[in-house]
Amino acid sequence: MTRPRKALSFLAQAAVVALVLAMLLPVVYMIGMSFRTAEEINAAPLGLPDTLYLGNYARALDQMGYWRAVVNSVGITISVTALVALLGSLAAYPLARRANRFTKGVVMLVALGLATPPFVTITPIYVIFRNLGLLDSYPGIILAFTALNLPLAVFFYTSFISAIPRELEEAARLDNCNDWQIYWYVIRPLLGPATATLSLFVMLMVWNDFVYPLLLMTSPEKFTVMVSVYRFVGNLNIQPEMLFPAAVLGSLPLLVLFLFFQRRIVAGVTAGAVK
Amino acid sequence: MIRSRRIYLFAAPALALIGGFFVYPIVLSVQMSFTDFAGVGQAEYVGWKNYERFISRDRYLNSVWVTLKFTFLVVLIQTLAGLFFAALLHRMPAIRNFCRAALFTPAMMSFVIVGYVWQFIYSPYTGGLNALLEAVGLGAFSRGWLGDPDTALIAIVITHVWMFTGYTTAIFLVGFANISSDIEEAGRLDGANSWQRFRHLELPLLAPSFTVNIILSTVGTLKTFELPFIMTRGGPDRATNTLSLEIVNNLFGSYRFGFASALSIIMLILVVIVAVVQNGYLKRREENI
C-alpha cells in the first residue's frame, strides 16, 4: 500500500473504533453515574464523578440483599445449566442416531417449540405450579427454566451428534459396550465444546431473565439478582443513586464472564444461529 | 447387531419435562382460552367469547399493530446496522475482534438493567440524552422521549437495536468469512472497487446470513415484553402497548386468565404465521440470487 492509502486506511479504522466505542457510552455512563451522589447528578447530568463515592454501593448491597440474591441466582443458573446439558444430550443421542418417523417427528416438534414465545406457557405454568405447590420454590423455578431451555438443547445436540462419525460407536459396540456406555464414554466426551457453548447460552438466559422468577417467586429471600434489581430500583421516579449501582452490580458477574469467554460466546452464538 | 429399544429411554426425562412444562401448558392454554377462568374458583366454558372480545376492541387490535410496527422497525434498523458494521469490519482485520466483542457487550446485559438505564437516559430533566443535546447546542430538540407518544416507540426500538446490533454483526461477519477468497480476488483483479465488490459480489452471497438474521430478530422481537414493561408500561396513550404486555396485564393485573390465554394463542399463531411467511420468502430469495 502506498503511504497516503495507508494513512487513509488508518484514519478509517480509527473512525470505526470511535464509532464502536460510542456504542459503549451507555455502559460507561452507567458505571460513571454509579459513583456520583444524587446532588452531583442533579447539578450536572453528564459530568464525571468528582470522587469515587461508594455510598450508593453500600446502600444498594445492603438493601438489595445482593449477596443472598447472587447465591440464589448462581444456584439456580448452575442447576438449570447442568440439567439442560445432561438431559438434552441424553435425549439427543437416540434422536440423532435412530432416524425413523418417531424421532424425526419429535425433533420437528422440538424445533417448533423453539419458536414458541415463553408467554404462551406462562399462564398455565403458573396454574400448574400452584396446583403442585411449586410456586415460590427453588425446584419449581429450576424445572421451569429447564423445560424452557431444553428444546434448544435437544435441537442443538441432535445436529451436533449427527456430525459424529458412526464408526466410533461401532468400534465401541464391538468391544461389547452397551448403549449407555457408548453415550457415557464415547458421545458425551466428544460433546465438550458443544456443551460449553450451550452452557454459556443457558447461563446468560437464566441469569438475565426476570420474568419467570418475578412471576413464580414471592419470598424476598428467594429472589434472583434481576428480581432484586427490579424491586430495588422501583418504577415511579427512578432515583439514579439507586439505579446505577444496582445496574452495575447486576451486570458485573456476566460482563466479567464475557470478558474471559468472549471469543467462545460470540463463536458459539453465531455457530448455533448459522447452523 | 442387536439394537435395543431401551435407548429411547434416554430421551424420556427430557421429553417428560418438555411435555409436562411446555407442550401440556400450550394445550392447557388453548383450553383455558375458551373459559372465563379468573385464577381461582371454577372456570366456566364461554366458547369464542374471549376471541370475539379481542376482535371487537380497538385496544387489542392496536396492541397487535404496535407489536408489528415495533418488530418491523427493529428488524429493519438492526439488520442495516449489523450489515454496516460487518462490511466495515470485514475489511479491517486488525480491529475486527475487538470491535466485534465491544458491539456484543450490550447483549450480555439483562433487559431489566438496559431498560432502566435507558429510561434514565431518556428522562426529561436529568436524563443523559437531553443533557447531551443541550451541550451540543441542540437543546431545542430535548423532550421527554418516553412520555411523548410520537417518540416513545422509536426510543424503545433504538434501545432494542442498541442491545442486539452486535449479534447481527457477528452473524454477518460469519457470512462474510464464508465468501470464498477466490471470488473476492477475482473481483479485485477485474478492477472492482470496494463498494462495487460489496454491492455486486458480497451482498448477493450474503443472502443466507440475511435469512438467519431476519428470522432470528423477528421471532425474538415479536415476543418482546421486557423493554416496554420496564420503560413505559405500554404508555403513553398505549403507543408502546405490545401484545405481550397486554397478556401480562390481563394475567397479573386483572386476573383474566382465560382472556390472557386467548391472547397467548393469538400471539403464537402470529409468530408462526410471520415465521413461515418470512422463511418461505427469504428461502426463495436465496435461490433466485
XYZ file of C-alpha atoms in Angstrom:
564
model
C 0.000 0.000 0.000
C 1.202 3.496 -0.754
C 1.718 5.917 2.077
C -1.375 8.113 1.537
C -3.564 4.999 1.237
C -2.063 3.619 4.408
C -2.800 6.842 6.244
C -6.345 6.846 4.898
C -6.905 3.268 5.983
C -5.583 4.090 9.454
C -7.962 7.040 9.717
C -10.879 4.886 8.590
C -10.071 2.266 11.200
C -9.758 4.902 13.903
C -13.167 6.268 12.893
C -14.754 2.817 13.115
C -13.207 2.161 16.539
C -14.527 5.530 17.720
C -17.991 4.688 16.440
C -17.966 1.291 18.128
C -16.769 2.810 21.398
C -19.567 5.364 21.146
C -21.958 2.411 21.253
C -20.468 1.560 24.646
C -21.150 5.032 26.055
C -24.336 3.973 27.875
C -22.316 1.321 29.731
C -19.616 3.843 30.622
C -22.350 6.290 31.666
C -23.882 3.618 33.892
C -20.569 2.928 35.628
C -19.634 6.614 35.948
C -23.001 7.602 37.388
C -22.876 4.843 39.995
C -20.045 6.697 41.771
C -21.819 10.062 41.972
C -24.102 11.390 44.676
C -27.680 12.357 43.867
C -26.771 16.040 44.265
C -23.913 15.775 41.796
C -26.169 14.091 39.225
C -28.890 16.699 39.632
C -26.414 19.539 39.282
C -24.724 18.120 36.162
C -26.390 15.134 34.489
C -23.454 14.402 32.203
C -20.370 15.060 34.315
C -17.732 12.688 35.563
C -17.631 11.663 39.216
C -15.677 14.190 41.350
C -14.681 11.492 43.791
C -15.285 7.767 43.794
C -18.275 7.958 46.115
C -19.073 4.453 47.370
C -22.123 5.280 49.481
C -24.530 4.242 46.698
C -22.956 0.816 46.576
C -23.043 0.340 50.338
C -26.728 1.147 50.338
C -27.538 -0.986 47.285
C -25.624 -4.011 48.588
C -27.456 -3.758 51.860
C -30.992 -3.017 50.673
C -31.000 -5.284 47.620
C -29.949 -8.282 49.666
C -27.351 -8.591 46.930
C -25.232 -11.467 48.204
C -28.233 -13.572 49.068
C -29.632 -12.894 45.584
C -26.296 -13.808 43.986
C -26.305 -17.129 45.843
C -29.854 -17.787 44.593
C -29.034 -16.817 41.020
C -25.822 -18.843 40.931
C -27.533 -21.885 42.407
C -30.458 -21.726 40.005
C -28.248 -20.978 37.000
C -25.840 -23.841 37.698
C -28.640 -26.344 38.363
C -30.501 -25.403 35.206
C -27.351 -25.439 33.070
C -26.299 -28.863 34.343
C -29.789 -30.340 33.934
C -30.211 -28.891 30.454
C -26.819 -30.189 29.303
C -27.317 -33.677 30.764
C -30.946 -34.272 29.817
C -30.575 -32.543 26.464
C -27.568 -34.568 25.311
C -29.058 -37.782 26.659
C -32.250 -37.199 24.679
C -30.428 -36.116 21.567
C -28.420 -39.336 21.333
C -31.240 -41.691 20.262
C -32.959 -38.886 18.334
C -29.847 -38.298 16.235
C -28.883 -41.944 15.820
C -32.187 -43.674 15.156
C -33.649 -41.931 12.171
C -37.263 -43.031 11.866
C -40.645 -41.418 11.743
C -40.906 -41.169 15.528
C -37.534 -39.487 16.097
C -37.958 -37.156 13.142
C -41.374 -36.139 14.416
C -40.001 -35.444 17.873
C -37.136 -33.333 16.526
C -39.566 -31.333 14.408
C -41.866 -30.745 17.367
C -38.906 -29.612 19.429
C -37.848 -27.189 16.696
C -41.366 -25.794 16.722
C -41.046 -25.352 20.475
C -38.125 -23.014 19.844
C -40.419 -20.536 18.108
C -42.953 -20.586 20.931
C -42.886 -17.378 22.960
C -42.469 -18.124 26.684
C -45.598 -16.071 27.193
C -47.803 -18.702 25.687
C -46.923 -21.045 28.521
C -46.542 -18.723 31.481
C -50.255 -18.598 32.399
C -50.743 -22.387 32.534
C -47.339 -22.915 34.185
C -48.423 -20.566 36.937
C -51.618 -22.576 37.427
C -49.831 -25.966 37.254
C -47.210 -24.798 39.729
C -49.843 -23.562 42.121
C -51.646 -26.897 41.971
C -48.396 -28.815 42.510
C -47.258 -26.500 45.308
C -44.210 -25.486 43.267
C -44.780 -21.734 43.410
C -42.085 -19.872 45.304
C -39.780 -22.892 45.461
C -36.291 -23.488 44.050
C -37.214 -26.848 42.442
C -40.132 -25.095 40.721
C -38.135 -22.302 39.150
C -35.355 -24.741 38.174
C -37.887 -27.041 36.475
C -39.491 -24.127 34.655
C -36.184 -22.791 33.317
C -35.003 -26.301 32.412
C -38.146 -27.030 30.413
C -37.856 -23.635 28.737
C -34.273 -24.290 27.593
C -34.493 -27.999 26.792
C -35.908 -27.603 23.265
C -32.858 -25.552 22.297
C -30.517 -28.102 23.906
C -32.134 -31.103 22.223
C -32.091 -29.362 18.858
C -28.507 -28.196 19.278
C -27.143 -31.579 20.453
C -29.058 -33.508 17.791
C -27.356 -31.639 14.994
C -24.011 -31.961 16.780
C -24.286 -35.722 17.374
C -25.320 -36.285 13.752
C -21.901 -34.968 12.767
C -20.007 -37.532 14.916
C -18.774 -40.437 12.754
C -20.697 -43.649 13.355
C -17.503 -45.718 13.173
C -16.578 -44.597 16.678
C -19.752 -46.099 18.070
C -19.491 -49.287 16.071
C -15.965 -49.849 17.346
C -17.222 -49.422 20.899
C -20.072 -51.798 20.183
C -17.609 -54.448 19.010
C -15.916 -54.021 22.361
C -19.237 -55.001 23.935
C -20.243 -51.559 25.123
C -23.966 -51.129 25.702
C -25.920 -48.035 24.657
C -25.371 -46.339 27.974
C -21.625 -46.955 27.882
C -21.430 -45.644 24.341
C -23.247 -42.490 25.383
C -21.137 -42.008 28.500
C -17.689 -42.978 27.233
C -17.856 -42.122 23.523
C -20.509 -39.484 22.797
C -20.515 -37.407 25.975
C -16.774 -36.571 25.964
C -16.992 -35.510 22.311
C -19.765 -33.069 23.171
C -17.465 -30.926 25.316
C -17.264 -27.898 23.005
C -20.983 -28.066 22.234
C -21.750 -28.224 25.946
C -19.532 -25.236 26.657
C -21.328 -23.155 24.039
C -24.763 -24.252 25.128
C -23.970 -23.714 28.809
C -22.832 -20.150 28.267
C -26.021 -19.510 26.335
C -28.243 -21.023 29.025
C -26.382 -19.223 31.824
C -26.867 -15.926 30.050
C -30.559 -16.560 29.612
C -31.193 -17.762 33.170
C -29.127 -15.108 34.929
C -30.640 -12.243 32.932
C -34.272 -13.320 32.885
C -36.526 -11.683 35.410
C -39.988 -12.581 34.156
C -40.107 -16.192 35.346
C -38.683 -15.553 38.812
C -40.784 -12.399 39.142
C -43.996 -14.290 38.459
C -43.137 -17.583 40.147
C -41.274 -16.452 43.293
C -42.739 -14.403 46.110
C -40.461 -14.525 49.163
C -37.762 -11.854 49.132
C -35.115 -14.258 50.441
C -35.559 -16.368 47.295
C -35.264 -13.518 44.775
C -32.721 -13.745 41.985
C -30.376 -10.852 41.214
C -32.593 -9.479 38.439
C -35.738 -9.556 40.560
C -33.903 -7.781 43.361
C -32.689 -5.132 40.901
C -36.276 -4.743 39.739
C -37.651 -4.477 43.270
C -34.878 -2.206 44.476
C -34.974 0.297 41.635
C -38.753 0.577 41.659
C -40.864 2.113 38.970
C -42.052 5.622 39.542
C -39.411 8.300 39.534
C -36.233 6.319 39.209
C -33.580 7.549 41.593
C -30.185 7.482 39.918
C -28.284 6.878 43.142
C -30.229 3.613 43.476
C -30.466 2.635 39.812
C -26.835 2.828 38.743
C -25.089 0.857 41.480
C -27.808 -1.803 41.195
C -27.322 -1.926 37.410
C -23.559 -2.305 37.765
C -23.913 -4.975 40.454
C -26.419 -6.880 38.330
C -24.364 -6.737 35.120
C -20.898 -7.214 36.551
C -20.855 -11.001 37.000
C -21.858 -11.636 33.383
C -19.674 -8.880 31.943
C -16.693 -10.454 33.713
C -17.669 -13.880 32.358
C -17.937 -12.325 28.907
C -14.508 -10.719 29.224
C -12.951 -14.148 29.757
C -15.046 -16.230 27.353
C -15.778 -13.532 24.780
C -14.445 -15.471 21.785
C -16.201 -18.666 22.758
C -19.520 -16.892 23.420
C -19.561 -14.978 20.138
C -18.430 -18.043 18.165
C -20.949 -20.247 19.924
C -23.879 -17.912 19.479
C -23.183 -17.481 15.784
C -22.466 -21.199 15.205
C -25.776 -22.038 16.845
C -27.545 -19.464 14.698
C -25.914 -20.261 11.377
C -26.464 -23.993 11.647
C -26.193 -56.073 15.517
C -28.853 -56.011 18.179
C -30.414 -52.598 18.510
C -32.372 -52.321 21.674
C -35.380 -50.127 22.033
C -34.250 -49.279 25.523
C -32.138 -46.495 24.041
C -35.313 -44.426 23.685
C -35.467 -44.309 27.477
C -32.563 -41.859 27.269
C -34.952 -39.346 25.798
C -37.607 -39.945 28.446
C -36.583 -37.396 31.113
C -36.150 -34.548 28.636
C -39.331 -35.383 26.754
C -41.246 -35.713 30.019
C -40.109 -32.255 31.113
C -40.806 -30.715 27.707
C -44.138 -32.485 27.652
C -45.134 -31.547 31.190
C -43.953 -27.971 31.307
C -44.057 -26.991 27.661
C -46.466 -28.972 25.492
C -49.092 -29.585 28.160
C -49.172 -25.875 29.122
C -49.830 -24.980 25.477
C -52.733 -27.438 25.374
C -53.973 -26.074 28.684
C -53.667 -22.558 27.292
C -55.889 -23.425 24.339
C -58.395 -24.965 26.719
C -58.320 -22.016 29.134
C -58.783 -19.577 26.273
C -62.360 -20.841 25.912
C -63.180 -20.213 29.562
C -63.615 -17.250 31.883
C -61.062 -18.660 34.339
C -60.005 -15.963 36.797
C -57.146 -17.777 38.503
C -59.287 -19.111 41.327
C -62.613 -20.891 41.523
C -64.500 -22.655 38.777
C -63.812 -21.976 35.130
C -66.934 -21.584 33.011
C -66.868 -22.542 29.336
C -67.594 -19.395 27.309
C -66.998 -20.520 23.729
C -65.374 -17.982 21.424
C -66.183 -15.043 23.693
C -62.552 -14.234 24.521
C -61.632 -14.239 20.845
C -64.664 -12.102 19.984
C -63.609 -9.644 22.659
C -60.161 -9.475 21.056
C -61.567 -8.723 17.613
C -64.189 -6.226 18.734
C -61.955 -3.921 20.779
C -59.602 -1.468 19.100
C -57.368 -1.694 22.105
C -56.264 -5.272 21.395
C -56.004 -4.881 17.638
C -53.921 -1.810 18.374
C -51.547 -3.892 20.511
C -51.020 -6.252 17.568
C -50.333 -3.262 15.352
C -47.839 -1.828 17.876
C -46.120 -5.221 18.082
C -45.800 -5.480 14.296
C -44.620 -1.872 13.945
C -42.052 -2.359 16.698
C -40.791 -5.612 15.161
C -40.579 -4.162 11.660
C -38.557 -1.146 12.809
C -36.205 -3.197 14.984
C -35.546 -5.796 12.283
C -35.005 -3.167 9.602
C -32.652 -0.928 11.580
C -30.800 -3.768 13.278
C -30.173 -5.613 10.007
C -28.871 -2.477 8.292
C -26.688 -1.518 11.269
C -25.303 -5.051 11.544
C -24.574 -5.162 7.822
C -22.896 -1.761 8.013
C -20.548 -2.771 10.840
C -19.836 -6.211 9.374
C -18.987 -4.815 5.933
C -16.551 -2.366 7.518
C -15.012 -4.833 9.963
C -14.630 -7.451 7.257
C -12.213 -5.053 5.573
C -10.393 -4.225 8.810
C -8.902 -7.415 10.251
C -6.707 -5.529 12.710
C -9.628 -4.157 14.726
C -12.215 -6.823 13.885
C -12.128 -8.949 17.023
C -12.014 -6.045 19.393
C -14.917 -4.261 17.714
C -16.996 -7.405 17.486
C -16.603 -8.001 21.221
C -17.333 -4.372 22.062
C -20.501 -4.349 19.947
C -21.585 -7.600 21.554
C -21.245 -6.331 25.125
C -24.775 -4.859 25.483
C -26.278 -8.245 24.566
C -24.731 -9.635 27.752
C -26.835 -7.328 29.883
C -30.285 -8.005 31.216
C -33.394 -6.372 29.751
C -34.254 -5.046 33.228
C -30.969 -3.218 33.559
C -30.817 -1.965 29.978
C -34.440 -0.847 30.270
C -33.871 1.140 33.466
C -30.593 2.692 32.311
C -32.113 3.854 29.019
C -35.241 5.046 30.767
C -32.961 7.314 32.741
C -31.019 8.388 29.642
C -34.321 9.388 28.004
C -35.761 11.099 31.086
C -36.792 14.741 30.635
C -34.897 16.612 33.369
C -31.753 14.861 34.454
C -31.517 12.436 31.530
C -28.286 11.980 29.618
C -29.750 12.453 26.157
C -31.312 15.851 26.784
C -28.179 16.998 28.604
C -26.134 15.880 25.616
C -28.392 17.748 23.173
C -28.134 20.819 25.377
C -24.343 20.535 25.441
C -24.031 20.460 21.651
C -26.485 23.309 21.131
C -29.467 21.217 20.047
C -31.367 21.870 23.250
C -34.452 22.783 21.226
C -34.927 19.091 20.421
C -34.911 17.934 24.013
C -38.110 16.423 25.314
C -39.448 13.615 27.500
C -38.657 10.949 24.934
C -40.671 8.191 26.564
C -43.523 10.469 27.599
C -44.280 11.633 24.078
C -46.494 9.262 22.035
C -44.641 10.323 18.876
C -41.216 9.277 20.092
C -41.825 6.599 22.753
C -41.912 3.608 20.407
C -38.886 4.643 18.376
C -36.986 5.327 21.604
C -37.576 1.730 22.703
C -36.703 0.499 19.199
C -33.342 2.260 19.469
C -32.665 0.675 22.854
C -33.506 -2.764 21.474
C -31.317 -2.233 18.418
C -28.503 -0.997 20.644
C -28.644 -4.238 22.589
C -28.571 -6.625 19.656
C -26.637 -4.964 16.835
C -23.521 -6.866 17.952
C -25.411 -10.108 17.443
C -26.415 -9.232 13.889
C -22.896 -8.010 13.129
C -21.362 -11.276 14.372
C -23.673 -13.355 12.185
C -22.997 -11.201 9.116
C -19.255 -11.494 9.775
C -19.563 -15.293 9.613
C -21.356 -14.808 6.292
C -18.549 -12.601 5.008
C -15.946 -15.140 6.163
C -17.755 -17.859 4.213
C -17.383 -15.983 0.927
C -14.562 -17.686 -0.922
C -11.458 -15.534 -1.196
C -11.178 -16.556 -4.878
C -14.362 -14.660 -5.648
C -13.124 -11.561 -3.827
C -9.766 -11.855 -5.581
C -11.401 -12.195 -8.995
C -13.465 -9.094 -8.285
C -10.359 -7.206 -7.288
C -8.497 -8.286 -10.461
C -11.426 -7.135 -12.564
C -10.855 -3.709 -11.062
C -13.970 -3.602 -8.899
C -13.586 -1.095 -6.070
C -14.600 -1.789 -2.505
C -18.165 -0.536 -2.960
C -18.646 -2.455 -6.223
C -17.397 -5.664 -4.637
C -19.811 -5.145 -1.738
C -22.764 -4.339 -3.973
C -22.334 -6.965 -6.685
C -20.390 -9.790 -5.031
C -20.836 -9.802 -1.280
C -24.398 -8.585 -0.942
C -25.898 -11.372 -3.077
C -23.699 -14.003 -1.436
C -24.842 -12.866 1.988
C -28.411 -13.997 1.315
C -28.265 -16.888 3.840
C -26.972 -14.527 6.562
C -29.889 -12.199 5.838
C -32.274 -15.108 6.274
C -30.793 -16.135 9.630
C -30.571 -12.588 10.933
C -34.031 -11.516 9.879
C -35.747 -14.627 11.197
C -33.879 -14.590 14.496
C -34.532 -10.940 15.175
C -38.159 -11.146 14.048
C -39.034 -14.067 16.298
C -37.081 -12.512 19.164
C -38.675 -9.092 18.776
C -42.283 -10.209 18.246
C -42.352 -11.655 21.749
C -40.588 -8.711 23.344
C -42.062 -7.698 26.623
C -39.341 -6.568 28.972
C -38.318 -3.219 27.472
C -41.800 -1.699 27.135
C -42.736 -3.207 30.509
C -39.792 -1.528 32.222
C -39.562 1.685 30.205
C -43.138 2.814 29.562
C -45.618 0.233 30.904
C -47.238 0.432 27.478
C -47.835 4.189 27.590
C -48.093 6.993 26.714
C -51.576 6.612 25.269
C -50.842 2.922 24.528
C -48.217 3.897 21.960
C -45.933 1.116 23.199
C -48.546 -1.384 24.368
C -47.344 -4.622 22.786
C -49.351 -7.834 22.690
C -47.082 -9.491 25.258
C -47.560 -6.560 27.622
C -51.313 -6.897 27.203
C -51.036 -10.602 28.127
C -49.187 -9.877 31.349
C -51.529 -7.036 32.295
C -54.562 -9.254 31.844
C -52.889 -12.050 33.730
C -51.379 -10.394 36.763
C -53.129 -7.029 36.623
C -56.744 -8.099 36.329
C -56.517 -11.898 36.747
C -58.297 -12.615 33.465
C -56.520 -15.929 32.922
C -58.961 -17.079 30.246
C -58.633 -13.947 28.184
C -54.847 -13.825 28.672
C -54.711 -17.395 27.356
C -56.662 -16.392 24.265
C -54.180 -13.552 23.704
C -51.284 -16.023 24.104
C -52.755 -18.328 21.496
C -53.235 -15.384 19.139
C -49.611 -14.456 19.718
C -48.430 -17.992 18.997
C -50.410 -18.022 15.763
C -48.998 -14.602 14.846
C -45.403 -15.745 15.448
C -45.890 -18.955 13.465
C -47.519 -17.133 10.523
C -44.836 -14.450 10.365
C -42.025 -17.029 10.688
C -43.457 -19.316 7.996
C -44.163 -16.496 5.518
C -40.776 -14.916 6.119
C -38.896 -18.180 5.912
C -40.626 -19.086 2.654
C -39.918 -15.694 1.131
C -36.282 -15.498 2.238
C -35.505 -19.063 1.119
C -36.980 -18.336 -2.331
C -34.947 -15.145 -2.470
C -31.787 -17.127 -1.665
C -32.482 -19.479 -4.548
C -33.169 -16.714 -7.055
C -29.891 -14.967 -6.453
